[in-house]
Amino acid sequence: MFSIIQSSQGFLSRFIRRQPARGSLIKDSIIGVLVFIALIGLVTQVISNYVTELHYQTVARHASKVSQAAEKYLSDKHDAYLCQLAPASCTSGTATPLPQPFTTQTLIDAGYLDDGMGTTTVDRQVYRFGVRARTLSGSIKPSLEALMVTTGGDALDEGAVRRIAQLIDGMGGFISDPSLTELGGQADTAYGAELSWSLPVTPFGLTAEPGHIAVAISGGVIGGLNKESDRLY
């Protein structure tokens, strides 16, 4: 009888050792849930960053297309704008005044952009272009400089406009928030990507609104463009 009892106790002991503790199961379950939640959060963040980058690329591509059309327009209208802005240098007589500043609608009406391009960014910011005549050091005849800035619509954060400026073809830029003193931004100033250039905005007849993008079109770029018309017919 005693041997039977011992055998039974040994069997129960081995059975109990084979069963996982209830507390261990709960702990493992909690860890599994936390790991799953962390993975979901990580995947969500990756997807969000990807979608945001696609948005920036879309804005940059559109701004690049519009600014390139403006360069072609200004190349074709170079002498007329120079006469208008610097009459003393004009040798071709008075012409019909050209719009200054002008908008994307001007480019569409003149045939430099298809009307399907729209007149704003996807954030409903309106493109505006200003032109000025400036005599560079060592030069006798003034040259044209142009600046594109966007206004209105939904202002973007500092990181967004700086990233978009990097993605824009050519001399992409942005309008910084002057209240962010640690970044050194100044009011009424457009800055290039990586702070590669800066231009005052008011002399172009434009306004600087933080959270908006910009593109510089230098006199050298305008003067060096092919004079053959690139209008759409």
mmCIF file with all atom_site columns, C-alpha atoms in Angstrom:
data_model
loop_
_atom_site.group_PDB
_atom_site.id
_atom_site.type_symbol
_atom_site.label_atom_id
_atom_site.label_alt_id
_atom_site.label_comp_id
_atom_site.label_asym_id
_atom_site.label_entity_id
_atom_site.label_seq_id
_atom_site.pdbx_PDB_ins_code
_atom_site.Cartn_x
_atom_site.Cartn_y
_atom_site.Cartn_z
_atom_site.occupancy
_atom_site.B_iso_or_equiv
_atom_site.pdbx_formal_charge
_atom_site.auth_seq_id
_atom_site.auth_comp_id
_atom_site.auth_asym_id
_atom_site.auth_atom_id
_atom_site.pdbx_PDB_model_num
ATOM 1   C CA . MET A 1 1   ? 0.000  0.000   0.000   1.00 0.00 ? 1   MET A CA 1
ATOM 2   C CA . PHE A 1 2   ? 2.813  2.332   0.911   1.00 0.00 ? 2   PHE A CA 1
ATOM 3   C CA . SER A 1 3   ? 4.535  1.702   -2.415  1.00 0.00 ? 3   SER A CA 1
ATOM 4   C CA . ILE A 1 4   ? 1.336  2.568   -4.291  1.00 0.00 ? 4   ILE A CA 1
ATOM 5   C CA . ILE A 1 5   ? 1.070  5.878   -2.446  1.00 0.00 ? 5   ILE A CA 1
ATOM 6   C CA . GLN A 1 6   ? 4.708  6.689   -3.247  1.00 0.00 ? 6   GLN A CA 1
ATOM 7   C CA . SER A 1 7   ? 4.168  5.878   -6.907  1.00 0.00 ? 7   SER A CA 1
ATOM 8   C CA . SER A 1 8   ? 1.116  8.152   -6.978  1.00 0.00 ? 8   SER A CA 1
ATOM 9   C CA . GLN A 1 9   ? 3.019  11.017  -5.369  1.00 0.00 ? 9   GLN A CA 1
ATOM 10  C CA . GLY A 1 10  ? 5.859  10.624  -7.852  1.00 0.00 ? 10  GLY A CA 1
ATOM 11  C CA . PHE A 1 11  ? 3.432  10.759  -10.775 1.00 0.00 ? 11  PHE A CA 1
ATOM 12  C CA . LEU A 1 12  ? 1.729  13.894  -9.432  1.00 0.00 ? 12  LEU A CA 1
ATOM 13  C CA . SER A 1 13  ? 5.085  15.573  -8.872  1.00 0.00 ? 13  SER A CA 1
ATOM 14  C CA . ARG A 1 14  ? 6.181  14.897  -12.450 1.00 0.00 ? 14  ARG A CA 1
ATOM 15  C CA . PHE A 1 15  ? 2.789  16.115  -13.800 1.00 0.00 ? 15  PHE A CA 1
ATOM 16  C CA . ILE A 1 16  ? 2.975  19.353  -11.826 1.00 0.00 ? 16  ILE A CA 1
ATOM 17  C CA . ARG A 1 17  ? 6.547  20.047  -13.000 1.00 0.00 ? 17  ARG A CA 1
ATOM 18  C CA . ARG A 1 18  ? 5.411  19.654  -16.612 1.00 0.00 ? 18  ARG A CA 1
ATOM 19  C CA . GLN A 1 19  ? 2.654  22.299  -16.286 1.00 0.00 ? 19  GLN A CA 1
ATOM 20  C CA . PRO A 1 20  ? 3.721  25.949  -16.794 1.00 0.00 ? 20  PRO A CA 1
ATOM 21  C CA . ALA A 1 21  ? 2.975  28.279  -13.943 1.00 0.00 ? 21  ALA A CA 1
ATOM 22  C CA . ARG A 1 22  ? -0.081 30.454  -14.468 1.00 0.00 ? 22  ARG A CA 1
ATOM 23  C CA . GLY A 1 23  ? 1.881  33.589  -13.549 1.00 0.00 ? 23  GLY A CA 1
ATOM 24  C CA . SER A 1 24  ? 4.488  32.822  -16.206 1.00 0.00 ? 24  SER A CA 1
ATOM 25  C CA . LEU A 1 25  ? 1.809  32.462  -18.876 1.00 0.00 ? 25  LEU A CA 1
ATOM 26  C CA . ILE A 1 26  ? 0.311  35.844  -17.985 1.00 0.00 ? 26  ILE A CA 1
ATOM 27  C CA . LYS A 1 27  ? 3.747  37.487  -18.014 1.00 0.00 ? 27  LYS A CA 1
ATOM 28  C CA . ASP A 1 28  ? 4.599  36.032  -21.420 1.00 0.00 ? 28  ASP A CA 1
ATOM 29  C CA . SER A 1 29  ? 1.225  37.157  -22.774 1.00 0.00 ? 29  SER A CA 1
ATOM 30  C CA . ILE A 1 30  ? 1.756  40.732  -21.565 1.00 0.00 ? 30  ILE A CA 1
ATOM 31  C CA . ILE A 1 31  ? 5.238  40.850  -23.115 1.00 0.00 ? 31  ILE A CA 1
ATOM 32  C CA . GLY A 1 32  ? 3.846  39.531  -26.386 1.00 0.00 ? 32  GLY A CA 1
ATOM 33  C CA . VAL A 1 33  ? 1.117  42.187  -26.440 1.00 0.00 ? 33  VAL A CA 1
ATOM 34  C CA . LEU A 1 34  ? 3.627  44.977  -25.675 1.00 0.00 ? 34  LEU A CA 1
ATOM 35  C CA . VAL A 1 35  ? 5.959  43.808  -28.447 1.00 0.00 ? 35  VAL A CA 1
ATOM 36  C CA . PHE A 1 36  ? 3.022  43.688  -30.874 1.00 0.00 ? 36  PHE A CA 1
ATOM 37  C CA . ILE A 1 37  ? 1.947  47.212  -29.924 1.00 0.00 ? 37  ILE A CA 1
ATOM 38  C CA . ALA A 1 38  ? 5.514  48.480  -30.343 1.00 0.00 ? 38  ALA A CA 1
ATOM 39  C CA . LEU A 1 39  ? 5.757  46.892  -33.790 1.00 0.00 ? 39  LEU A CA 1
ATOM 40  C CA . ILE A 1 40  ? 2.417  48.416  -34.820 1.00 0.00 ? 40  ILE A CA 1
ATOM 41  C CA . GLY A 1 41  ? 3.646  51.837  -33.667 1.00 0.00 ? 41  GLY A CA 1
ATOM 42  C CA . LEU A 1 42  ? 6.911  51.444  -35.560 1.00 0.00 ? 42  LEU A CA 1
ATOM 43  C CA . VAL A 1 43  ? 5.197  50.356  -38.774 1.00 0.00 ? 43  VAL A CA 1
ATOM 44  C CA . THR A 1 44  ? 2.689  53.216  -38.468 1.00 0.00 ? 44  THR A CA 1
ATOM 45  C CA . GLN A 1 45  ? 5.519  55.728  -38.041 1.00 0.00 ? 45  GLN A CA 1
ATOM 46  C CA . VAL A 1 46  ? 7.384  54.362  -41.065 1.00 0.00 ? 46  VAL A CA 1
ATOM 47  C CA . ILE A 1 47  ? 4.241  54.584  -43.201 1.00 0.00 ? 47  ILE A CA 1
ATOM 48  C CA . SER A 1 48  ? 3.525  58.109  -41.944 1.00 0.00 ? 48  SER A CA 1
ATOM 49  C CA . ASN A 1 49  ? 7.071  59.255  -42.759 1.00 0.00 ? 49  ASN A CA 1
ATOM 50  C CA . TYR A 1 50  ? 6.797  57.698  -46.223 1.00 0.00 ? 50  TYR A CA 1
ATOM 51  C CA . VAL A 1 51  ? 3.490  59.425  -46.966 1.00 0.00 ? 51  VAL A CA 1
ATOM 52  C CA . THR A 1 52  ? 4.885  62.747  -45.711 1.00 0.00 ? 52  THR A CA 1
ATOM 53  C CA . GLU A 1 53  ? 7.946  62.424  -47.941 1.00 0.00 ? 53  GLU A CA 1
ATOM 54  C CA . LEU A 1 54  ? 5.705  61.694  -50.938 1.00 0.00 ? 54  LEU A CA 1
ATOM 55  C CA . HIS A 1 55  ? 3.789  64.886  -50.141 1.00 0.00 ? 55  HIS A CA 1
ATOM 56  C CA . TYR A 1 56  ? 7.017  66.897  -50.051 1.00 0.00 ? 56  TYR A CA 1
ATOM 57  C CA . GLN A 1 57  ? 8.121  65.403  -53.371 1.00 0.00 ? 57  GLN A CA 1
ATOM 58  C CA . THR A 1 58  ? 4.783  66.292  -54.971 1.00 0.00 ? 58  THR A CA 1
ATOM 59  C CA . VAL A 1 59  ? 5.046  69.907  -53.803 1.00 0.00 ? 59  VAL A CA 1
ATOM 60  C CA . ALA A 1 60  ? 8.659  70.142  -55.007 1.00 0.00 ? 60  ALA A CA 1
ATOM 61  C CA . ARG A 1 61  ? 7.917  68.687  -58.452 1.00 0.00 ? 61  ARG A CA 1
ATOM 62  C CA . HIS A 1 62  ? 5.054  71.094  -59.016 1.00 0.00 ? 62  HIS A CA 1
ATOM 63  C CA . ALA A 1 63  ? 7.071  74.086  -57.805 1.00 0.00 ? 63  ALA A CA 1
ATOM 64  C CA . SER A 1 64  ? 9.973  73.029  -60.052 1.00 0.00 ? 64  SER A CA 1
ATOM 65  C CA . LYS A 1 65  ? 7.715  72.867  -63.098 1.00 0.00 ? 65  LYS A CA 1
ATOM 66  C CA . VAL A 1 66  ? 6.167  76.260  -62.378 1.00 0.00 ? 66  VAL A CA 1
ATOM 67  C CA . SER A 1 67  ? 9.494  77.995  -61.676 1.00 0.00 ? 67  SER A CA 1
ATOM 68  C CA . GLN A 1 68  ? 11.017 76.544  -64.855 1.00 0.00 ? 68  GLN A CA 1
ATOM 69  C CA . ALA A 1 69  ? 8.104  77.953  -66.851 1.00 0.00 ? 69  ALA A CA 1
ATOM 70  C CA . ALA A 1 70  ? 8.700  81.328  -65.209 1.00 0.00 ? 70  ALA A CA 1
ATOM 71  C CA . GLU A 1 71  ? 12.372 81.205  -66.215 1.00 0.00 ? 71  GLU A CA 1
ATOM 72  C CA . LYS A 1 72  ? 11.388 80.631  -69.845 1.00 0.00 ? 72  LYS A CA 1
ATOM 73  C CA . TYR A 1 73  ? 8.807  83.424  -69.698 1.00 0.00 ? 73  TYR A CA 1
ATOM 74  C CA . LEU A 1 74  ? 11.333 85.867  -68.240 1.00 0.00 ? 74  LEU A CA 1
ATOM 75  C CA . SER A 1 75  ? 13.936 84.844  -70.798 1.00 0.00 ? 75  SER A CA 1
ATOM 76  C CA . ASP A 1 76  ? 11.535 85.702  -73.614 1.00 0.00 ? 76  ASP A CA 1
ATOM 77  C CA . LYS A 1 77  ? 10.458 88.935  -71.909 1.00 0.00 ? 77  LYS A CA 1
ATOM 78  C CA . HIS A 1 78  ? 13.941 89.883  -70.707 1.00 0.00 ? 78  HIS A CA 1
ATOM 79  C CA . ASP A 1 79  ? 14.404 93.083  -72.728 1.00 0.00 ? 79  ASP A CA 1
ATOM 80  C CA . ALA A 1 80  ? 10.853 94.267  -72.134 1.00 0.00 ? 80  ALA A CA 1
ATOM 81  C CA . TYR A 1 81  ? 11.144 93.800  -68.367 1.00 0.00 ? 81  TYR A CA 1
ATOM 82  C CA . LEU A 1 82  ? 14.540 95.490  -68.344 1.00 0.00 ? 82  LEU A CA 1
ATOM 83  C CA . CYS A 1 83  ? 13.104 98.513  -70.158 1.00 0.00 ? 83  CYS A CA 1
ATOM 84  C CA . GLN A 1 84  ? 10.206 98.616  -67.721 1.00 0.00 ? 84  GLN A CA 1
ATOM 85  C CA . LEU A 1 85  ? 12.288 98.309  -64.563 1.00 0.00 ? 85  LEU A CA 1
ATOM 86  C CA . ALA A 1 86  ? 15.381 100.234 -65.687 1.00 0.00 ? 86  ALA A CA 1
ATOM 87  C CA . PRO A 1 87  ? 14.232 102.780 -68.328 1.00 0.00 ? 87  PRO A CA 1
ATOM 88  C CA . ALA A 1 88  ? 17.666 104.391 -68.549 1.00 0.00 ? 88  ALA A CA 1
ATOM 89  C CA . SER A 1 89  ? 19.064 101.170 -70.001 1.00 0.00 ? 89  SER A CA 1
ATOM 90  C CA . CYS A 1 90  ? 16.266 100.785 -72.544 1.00 0.00 ? 90  CYS A CA 1
ATOM 91  C CA . THR A 1 91  ? 17.157 101.129 -76.233 1.00 0.00 ? 91  THR A CA 1
ATOM 92  C CA . SER A 1 92  ? 14.026 99.658  -77.802 1.00 0.00 ? 92  SER A CA 1
ATOM 93  C CA . GLY A 1 93  ? 11.474 102.274 -76.779 1.00 0.00 ? 93  GLY A CA 1
ATOM 94  C CA . THR A 1 94  ? 8.469  102.076 -74.507 1.00 0.00 ? 94  THR A CA 1
ATOM 95  C CA . ALA A 1 95  ? 6.488  98.850  -74.640 1.00 0.00 ? 95  ALA A CA 1
ATOM 96  C CA . THR A 1 96  ? 3.240  97.624  -73.143 1.00 0.00 ? 96  THR A CA 1
ATOM 97  C CA . PRO A 1 97  ? 3.760  97.268  -69.377 1.00 0.00 ? 97  PRO A CA 1
ATOM 98  C CA . LEU A 1 98  ? 4.222  93.697  -68.193 1.00 0.00 ? 98  LEU A CA 1
ATOM 99  C CA . PRO A 1 99  ? 2.726  92.400  -64.969 1.00 0.00 ? 99  PRO A CA 1
ATOM 100 C CA . GLN A 1 100 ? 4.947  92.883  -61.956 1.00 0.00 ? 100 GLN A CA 1
ATOM 101 C CA . PRO A 1 101 ? 4.588  90.914  -59.779 1.00 0.00 ? 101 PRO A CA 1
ATOM 102 C CA . PHE A 1 102 ? 2.907  88.140  -61.733 1.00 0.00 ? 102 PHE A CA 1
ATOM 103 C CA . THR A 1 103 ? 1.305  84.796  -60.931 1.00 0.00 ? 103 THR A CA 1
ATOM 104 C CA . THR A 1 104 ? 1.027  81.332  -62.417 1.00 0.00 ? 104 THR A CA 1
ATOM 105 C CA . GLN A 1 105 ? -2.088 82.500  -64.241 1.00 0.00 ? 105 GLN A CA 1
ATOM 106 C CA . THR A 1 106 ? 0.148  84.887  -66.211 1.00 0.00 ? 106 THR A CA 1
ATOM 107 C CA . LEU A 1 107 ? 2.235  81.911  -67.343 1.00 0.00 ? 107 LEU A CA 1
ATOM 108 C CA . ILE A 1 108 ? -0.867 79.946  -68.290 1.00 0.00 ? 108 ILE A CA 1
ATOM 109 C CA . ASP A 1 109 ? -2.374 82.851  -70.223 1.00 0.00 ? 109 ASP A CA 1
ATOM 110 C CA . ALA A 1 110 ? 0.919  83.395  -72.066 1.00 0.00 ? 110 ALA A CA 1
ATOM 111 C CA . GLY A 1 111 ? 1.165  79.733  -73.010 1.00 0.00 ? 111 GLY A CA 1
ATOM 112 C CA . TYR A 1 112 ? 4.129  78.743  -70.846 1.00 0.00 ? 112 TYR A CA 1
ATOM 113 C CA . LEU A 1 113 ? 2.096  76.376  -68.674 1.00 0.00 ? 113 LEU A CA 1
ATOM 114 C CA . ASP A 1 114 ? -0.815 74.114  -69.441 1.00 0.00 ? 114 ASP A CA 1
ATOM 115 C CA . ASP A 1 115 ? -3.961 75.259  -67.640 1.00 0.00 ? 115 ASP A CA 1
ATOM 116 C CA . GLY A 1 116 ? -4.192 71.833  -66.042 1.00 0.00 ? 116 GLY A CA 1
ATOM 117 C CA . MET A 1 117 ? -1.166 72.653  -63.886 1.00 0.00 ? 117 MET A CA 1
ATOM 118 C CA . GLY A 1 118 ? -3.223 74.815  -61.558 1.00 0.00 ? 118 GLY A CA 1
ATOM 119 C CA . THR A 1 119 ? -2.179 78.034  -59.880 1.00 0.00 ? 119 THR A CA 1
ATOM 120 C CA . THR A 1 120 ? -1.441 76.773  -56.357 1.00 0.00 ? 120 THR A CA 1
ATOM 121 C CA . THR A 1 121 ? 0.483  74.084  -54.543 1.00 0.00 ? 121 THR A CA 1
ATOM 122 C CA . VAL A 1 122 ? -1.346 71.080  -53.107 1.00 0.00 ? 122 VAL A CA 1
ATOM 123 C CA . ASP A 1 123 ? -1.396 73.054  -49.837 1.00 0.00 ? 123 ASP A CA 1
ATOM 124 C CA . ARG A 1 124 ? -3.305 75.848  -51.626 1.00 0.00 ? 124 ARG A CA 1
ATOM 125 C CA . GLN A 1 125 ? -0.342 78.227  -51.493 1.00 0.00 ? 125 GLN A CA 1
ATOM 126 C CA . VAL A 1 126 ? -0.403 80.699  -54.392 1.00 0.00 ? 126 VAL A CA 1
ATOM 127 C CA . TYR A 1 127 ? 2.702  81.145  -56.557 1.00 0.00 ? 127 TYR A CA 1
ATOM 128 C CA . ARG A 1 128 ? 3.853  84.751  -56.961 1.00 0.00 ? 128 ARG A CA 1
ATOM 129 C CA . PHE A 1 129 ? 6.805  86.010  -58.991 1.00 0.00 ? 129 PHE A CA 1
ATOM 130 C CA . GLY A 1 130 ? 8.643  89.292  -58.566 1.00 0.00 ? 130 GLY A CA 1
ATOM 131 C CA . VAL A 1 131 ? 11.279 90.816  -60.835 1.00 0.00 ? 131 VAL A CA 1
ATOM 132 C CA . ARG A 1 132 ? 13.862 93.495  -60.185 1.00 0.00 ? 132 ARG A CA 1
ATOM 133 C CA . ALA A 1 133 ? 16.667 95.111  -62.175 1.00 0.00 ? 133 ALA A CA 1
ATOM 134 C CA . ARG A 1 134 ? 19.970 95.137  -60.376 1.00 0.00 ? 134 ARG A CA 1
ATOM 135 C CA . THR A 1 135 ? 23.392 96.391  -61.446 1.00 0.00 ? 135 THR A CA 1
ATOM 136 C CA . LEU A 1 136 ? 25.987 93.948  -60.209 1.00 0.00 ? 136 LEU A CA 1
ATOM 137 C CA . SER A 1 137 ? 29.440 95.001  -59.070 1.00 0.00 ? 137 SER A CA 1
ATOM 138 C CA . GLY A 1 138 ? 31.740 95.537  -62.033 1.00 0.00 ? 138 GLY A CA 1
ATOM 139 C CA . SER A 1 139 ? 28.845 95.657  -64.502 1.00 0.00 ? 139 SER A CA 1
ATOM 140 C CA . ILE A 1 140 ? 27.501 98.679  -66.375 1.00 0.00 ? 140 ILE A CA 1
ATOM 141 C CA . LYS A 1 141 ? 24.193 97.317  -67.650 1.00 0.00 ? 141 LYS A CA 1
ATOM 142 C CA . PRO A 1 142 ? 21.668 96.105  -65.074 1.00 0.00 ? 142 PRO A CA 1
ATOM 143 C CA . SER A 1 143 ? 20.500 92.523  -65.122 1.00 0.00 ? 143 SER A CA 1
ATOM 144 C CA . LEU A 1 144 ? 17.262 90.911  -64.099 1.00 0.00 ? 144 LEU A CA 1
ATOM 145 C CA . GLU A 1 145 ? 16.707 88.874  -60.976 1.00 0.00 ? 145 GLU A CA 1
ATOM 146 C CA . ALA A 1 146 ? 13.469 87.103  -60.172 1.00 0.00 ? 146 ALA A CA 1
ATOM 147 C CA . LEU A 1 147 ? 12.120 85.486  -57.051 1.00 0.00 ? 147 LEU A CA 1
ATOM 148 C CA . MET A 1 148 ? 9.211  83.131  -56.621 1.00 0.00 ? 148 MET A CA 1
ATOM 149 C CA . VAL A 1 149 ? 7.462  82.846  -53.274 1.00 0.00 ? 149 VAL A CA 1
ATOM 150 C CA . THR A 1 150 ? 4.175  81.291  -52.273 1.00 0.00 ? 150 THR A CA 1
ATOM 151 C CA . THR A 1 151 ? 1.550  83.028  -50.162 1.00 0.00 ? 151 THR A CA 1
ATOM 152 C CA . GLY A 1 152 ? -1.698 82.087  -48.454 1.00 0.00 ? 152 GLY A CA 1
ATOM 153 C CA . GLY A 1 153 ? -2.978 78.533  -48.202 1.00 0.00 ? 153 GLY A CA 1
ATOM 154 C CA . ASP A 1 154 ? -1.788 76.232  -45.427 1.00 0.00 ? 154 ASP A CA 1
ATOM 155 C CA . ALA A 1 155 ? 1.503  77.252  -43.860 1.00 0.00 ? 155 ALA A CA 1
ATOM 156 C CA . LEU A 1 156 ? 3.962  74.373  -43.447 1.00 0.00 ? 156 LEU A CA 1
ATOM 157 C CA . ASP A 1 157 ? 6.247  73.766  -40.498 1.00 0.00 ? 157 ASP A CA 1
ATOM 158 C CA . GLU A 1 158 ? 9.922  74.685  -40.599 1.00 0.00 ? 158 GLU A CA 1
ATOM 159 C CA . GLY A 1 159 ? 11.125 71.162  -41.252 1.00 0.00 ? 159 GLY A CA 1
ATOM 160 C CA . ALA A 1 160 ? 8.698  70.740  -44.142 1.00 0.00 ? 160 ALA A CA 1
ATOM 161 C CA . VAL A 1 161 ? 9.695  73.888  -46.052 1.00 0.00 ? 161 VAL A CA 1
ATOM 162 C CA . ARG A 1 162 ? 13.383 73.154  -45.578 1.00 0.00 ? 162 ARG A CA 1
ATOM 163 C CA . ARG A 1 163 ? 12.951 69.618  -46.908 1.00 0.00 ? 163 ARG A CA 1
ATOM 164 C CA . ILE A 1 164 ? 10.880 70.785  -49.897 1.00 0.00 ? 164 ILE A CA 1
ATOM 165 C CA . ALA A 1 165 ? 13.534 73.405  -50.690 1.00 0.00 ? 165 ALA A CA 1
ATOM 166 C CA . GLN A 1 166 ? 16.082 70.587  -50.943 1.00 0.00 ? 166 GLN A CA 1
ATOM 167 C CA . LEU A 1 167 ? 13.873 68.677  -53.374 1.00 0.00 ? 167 LEU A CA 1
ATOM 168 C CA . ILE A 1 168 ? 13.077 71.582  -55.734 1.00 0.00 ? 168 ILE A CA 1
ATOM 169 C CA . ASP A 1 169 ? 15.062 71.586  -58.982 1.00 0.00 ? 169 ASP A CA 1
ATOM 170 C CA . GLY A 1 170 ? 17.260 74.655  -59.269 1.00 0.00 ? 170 GLY A CA 1
ATOM 171 C CA . MET A 1 171 ? 17.636 77.206  -56.493 1.00 0.00 ? 171 MET A CA 1
ATOM 172 C CA . GLY A 1 172 ? 14.871 76.029  -54.203 1.00 0.00 ? 172 GLY A CA 1
ATOM 173 C CA . GLY A 1 173 ? 14.270 77.908  -50.983 1.00 0.00 ? 173 GLY A CA 1
ATOM 174 C CA . PHE A 1 174 ? 11.889 78.721  -48.168 1.00 0.00 ? 174 PHE A CA 1
ATOM 175 C CA . ILE A 1 175 ? 10.587 81.471  -45.910 1.00 0.00 ? 175 ILE A CA 1
ATOM 176 C CA . SER A 1 176 ? 11.697 80.819  -42.350 1.00 0.00 ? 176 SER A CA 1
ATOM 177 C CA . ASP A 1 177 ? 9.792  81.741  -39.213 1.00 0.00 ? 177 ASP A CA 1
ATOM 178 C CA . PRO A 1 178 ? 11.696 84.707  -37.696 1.00 0.00 ? 178 PRO A CA 1
ATOM 179 C CA . SER A 1 179 ? 10.335 83.815  -34.260 1.00 0.00 ? 179 SER A CA 1
ATOM 180 C CA . LEU A 1 180 ? 12.566 80.734  -34.301 1.00 0.00 ? 180 LEU A CA 1
ATOM 181 C CA . THR A 1 181 ? 15.523 82.807  -33.184 1.00 0.00 ? 181 THR A CA 1
ATOM 182 C CA . GLU A 1 182 ? 17.719 79.770  -32.602 1.00 0.00 ? 182 GLU A CA 1
ATOM 183 C CA . LEU A 1 183 ? 17.627 79.086  -36.362 1.00 0.00 ? 183 LEU A CA 1
ATOM 184 C CA . GLY A 1 184 ? 18.726 82.612  -37.226 1.00 0.00 ? 184 GLY A CA 1
ATOM 185 C CA . GLY A 1 185 ? 15.892 83.348  -39.646 1.00 0.00 ? 185 GLY A CA 1
ATOM 186 C CA . GLN A 1 186 ? 15.124 86.987  -40.403 1.00 0.00 ? 186 GLN A CA 1
ATOM 187 C CA . ALA A 1 187 ? 11.888 88.612  -41.475 1.00 0.00 ? 187 ALA A CA 1
ATOM 188 C CA . ASP A 1 188 ? 11.361 89.612  -45.121 1.00 0.00 ? 188 ASP A CA 1
ATOM 189 C CA . THR A 1 189 ? 14.009 87.132  -46.282 1.00 0.00 ? 189 THR A CA 1
ATOM 190 C CA . ALA A 1 190 ? 13.928 84.055  -48.493 1.00 0.00 ? 190 ALA A CA 1
ATOM 191 C CA . TYR A 1 191 ? 16.593 81.433  -47.835 1.00 0.00 ? 191 TYR A CA 1
ATOM 192 C CA . GLY A 1 192 ? 17.965 78.760  -50.137 1.00 0.00 ? 192 GLY A CA 1
ATOM 193 C CA . ALA A 1 193 ? 18.155 75.063  -49.292 1.00 0.00 ? 193 ALA A CA 1
ATOM 194 C CA . GLU A 1 194 ? 20.885 74.455  -46.708 1.00 0.00 ? 194 GLU A CA 1
ATOM 195 C CA . LEU A 1 195 ? 21.032 78.287  -46.406 1.00 0.00 ? 195 LEU A CA 1
ATOM 196 C CA . SER A 1 196 ? 22.891 78.370  -49.736 1.00 0.00 ? 196 SER A CA 1
ATOM 197 C CA . TRP A 1 197 ? 21.527 81.826  -50.597 1.00 0.00 ? 197 TRP A CA 1
ATOM 198 C CA . SER A 1 198 ? 19.341 84.575  -49.186 1.00 0.00 ? 198 SER A CA 1
ATOM 199 C CA . LEU A 1 199 ? 17.368 87.385  -50.801 1.00 0.00 ? 199 LEU A CA 1
ATOM 200 C CA . PRO A 1 200 ? 15.225 90.196  -49.396 1.00 0.00 ? 200 PRO A CA 1
ATOM 201 C CA . VAL A 1 201 ? 11.628 89.712  -50.494 1.00 0.00 ? 201 VAL A CA 1
ATOM 202 C CA . THR A 1 202 ? 10.164 93.230  -50.465 1.00 0.00 ? 202 THR A CA 1
ATOM 203 C CA . PRO A 1 203 ? 12.378 94.644  -53.292 1.00 0.00 ? 203 PRO A CA 1
ATOM 204 C CA . PHE A 1 204 ? 10.718 92.142  -55.618 1.00 0.00 ? 204 PHE A CA 1
ATOM 205 C CA . GLY A 1 205 ? 7.278  93.521  -54.753 1.00 0.00 ? 205 GLY A CA 1
ATOM 206 C CA . LEU A 1 206 ? 6.457  90.371  -52.787 1.00 0.00 ? 206 LEU A CA 1
ATOM 207 C CA . THR A 1 207 ? 5.645  89.485  -49.193 1.00 0.00 ? 207 THR A CA 1
ATOM 208 C CA . ALA A 1 208 ? 7.422  86.922  -47.042 1.00 0.00 ? 208 ALA A CA 1
ATOM 209 C CA . GLU A 1 209 ? 5.126  84.526  -45.200 1.00 0.00 ? 209 GLU A CA 1
ATOM 210 C CA . PRO A 1 210 ? 6.725  81.915  -42.888 1.00 0.00 ? 210 PRO A CA 1
ATOM 211 C CA . GLY A 1 211 ? 5.968  78.321  -43.769 1.00 0.00 ? 211 GLY A CA 1
ATOM 212 C CA . HIS A 1 212 ? 6.080  78.953  -47.523 1.00 0.00 ? 212 HIS A CA 1
ATOM 213 C CA . ILE A 1 213 ? 8.489  78.017  -50.291 1.00 0.00 ? 213 ILE A CA 1
ATOM 214 C CA . ALA A 1 214 ? 10.650 80.103  -52.605 1.00 0.00 ? 214 ALA A CA 1
ATOM 215 C CA . VAL A 1 215 ? 12.783 79.770  -55.731 1.00 0.00 ? 215 VAL A CA 1
ATOM 216 C CA . ALA A 1 216 ? 15.500 82.226  -56.763 1.00 0.00 ? 216 ALA A CA 1
ATOM 217 C CA . ILE A 1 217 ? 15.925 82.997  -60.453 1.00 0.00 ? 217 ILE A CA 1
ATOM 218 C CA . SER A 1 218 ? 19.199 84.882  -60.831 1.00 0.00 ? 218 SER A CA 1
ATOM 219 C CA . GLY A 1 219 ? 20.018 87.369  -63.544 1.00 0.00 ? 219 GLY A CA 1
ATOM 220 C CA . GLY A 1 220 ? 22.630 84.985  -64.897 1.00 0.00 ? 220 GLY A CA 1
ATOM 221 C CA . VAL A 1 221 ? 20.068 82.239  -65.258 1.00 0.00 ? 221 VAL A CA 1
ATOM 222 C CA . ILE A 1 222 ? 17.621 84.524  -67.041 1.00 0.00 ? 222 ILE A CA 1
ATOM 223 C CA . GLY A 1 223 ? 20.228 85.952  -69.384 1.00 0.00 ? 223 GLY A CA 1
ATOM 224 C CA . GLY A 1 224 ? 21.706 82.552  -70.147 1.00 0.00 ? 224 GLY A CA 1
ATOM 225 C CA . LEU A 1 225 ? 18.514 80.810  -71.178 1.00 0.00 ? 225 LEU A CA 1
ATOM 226 C CA . ASN A 1 226 ? 17.899 79.929  -74.807 1.00 0.00 ? 226 ASN A CA 1
ATOM 227 C CA . LYS A 1 227 ? 15.997 82.761  -76.420 1.00 0.00 ? 227 LYS A CA 1
ATOM 228 C CA . GLU A 1 228 ? 13.900 80.372  -78.455 1.00 0.00 ? 228 GLU A CA 1
ATOM 229 C CA . SER A 1 229 ? 10.317 80.419  -77.206 1.00 0.00 ? 229 SER A CA 1
ATOM 230 C CA . ASP A 1 230 ? 9.148  77.427  -75.183 1.00 0.00 ? 230 ASP A CA 1
ATOM 231 C CA . ARG A 1 231 ? 5.511  78.356  -75.108 1.00 0.00 ? 231 ARG A CA 1
ATOM 232 C CA . LEU A 1 232 ? 2.839  75.704  -75.437 1.00 0.00 ? 232 LEU A CA 1
ATOM 233 C CA . TYR A 1 233 ? 0.785  75.812  -78.613 1.00 0.00 ? 233 TYR A CA 1
#
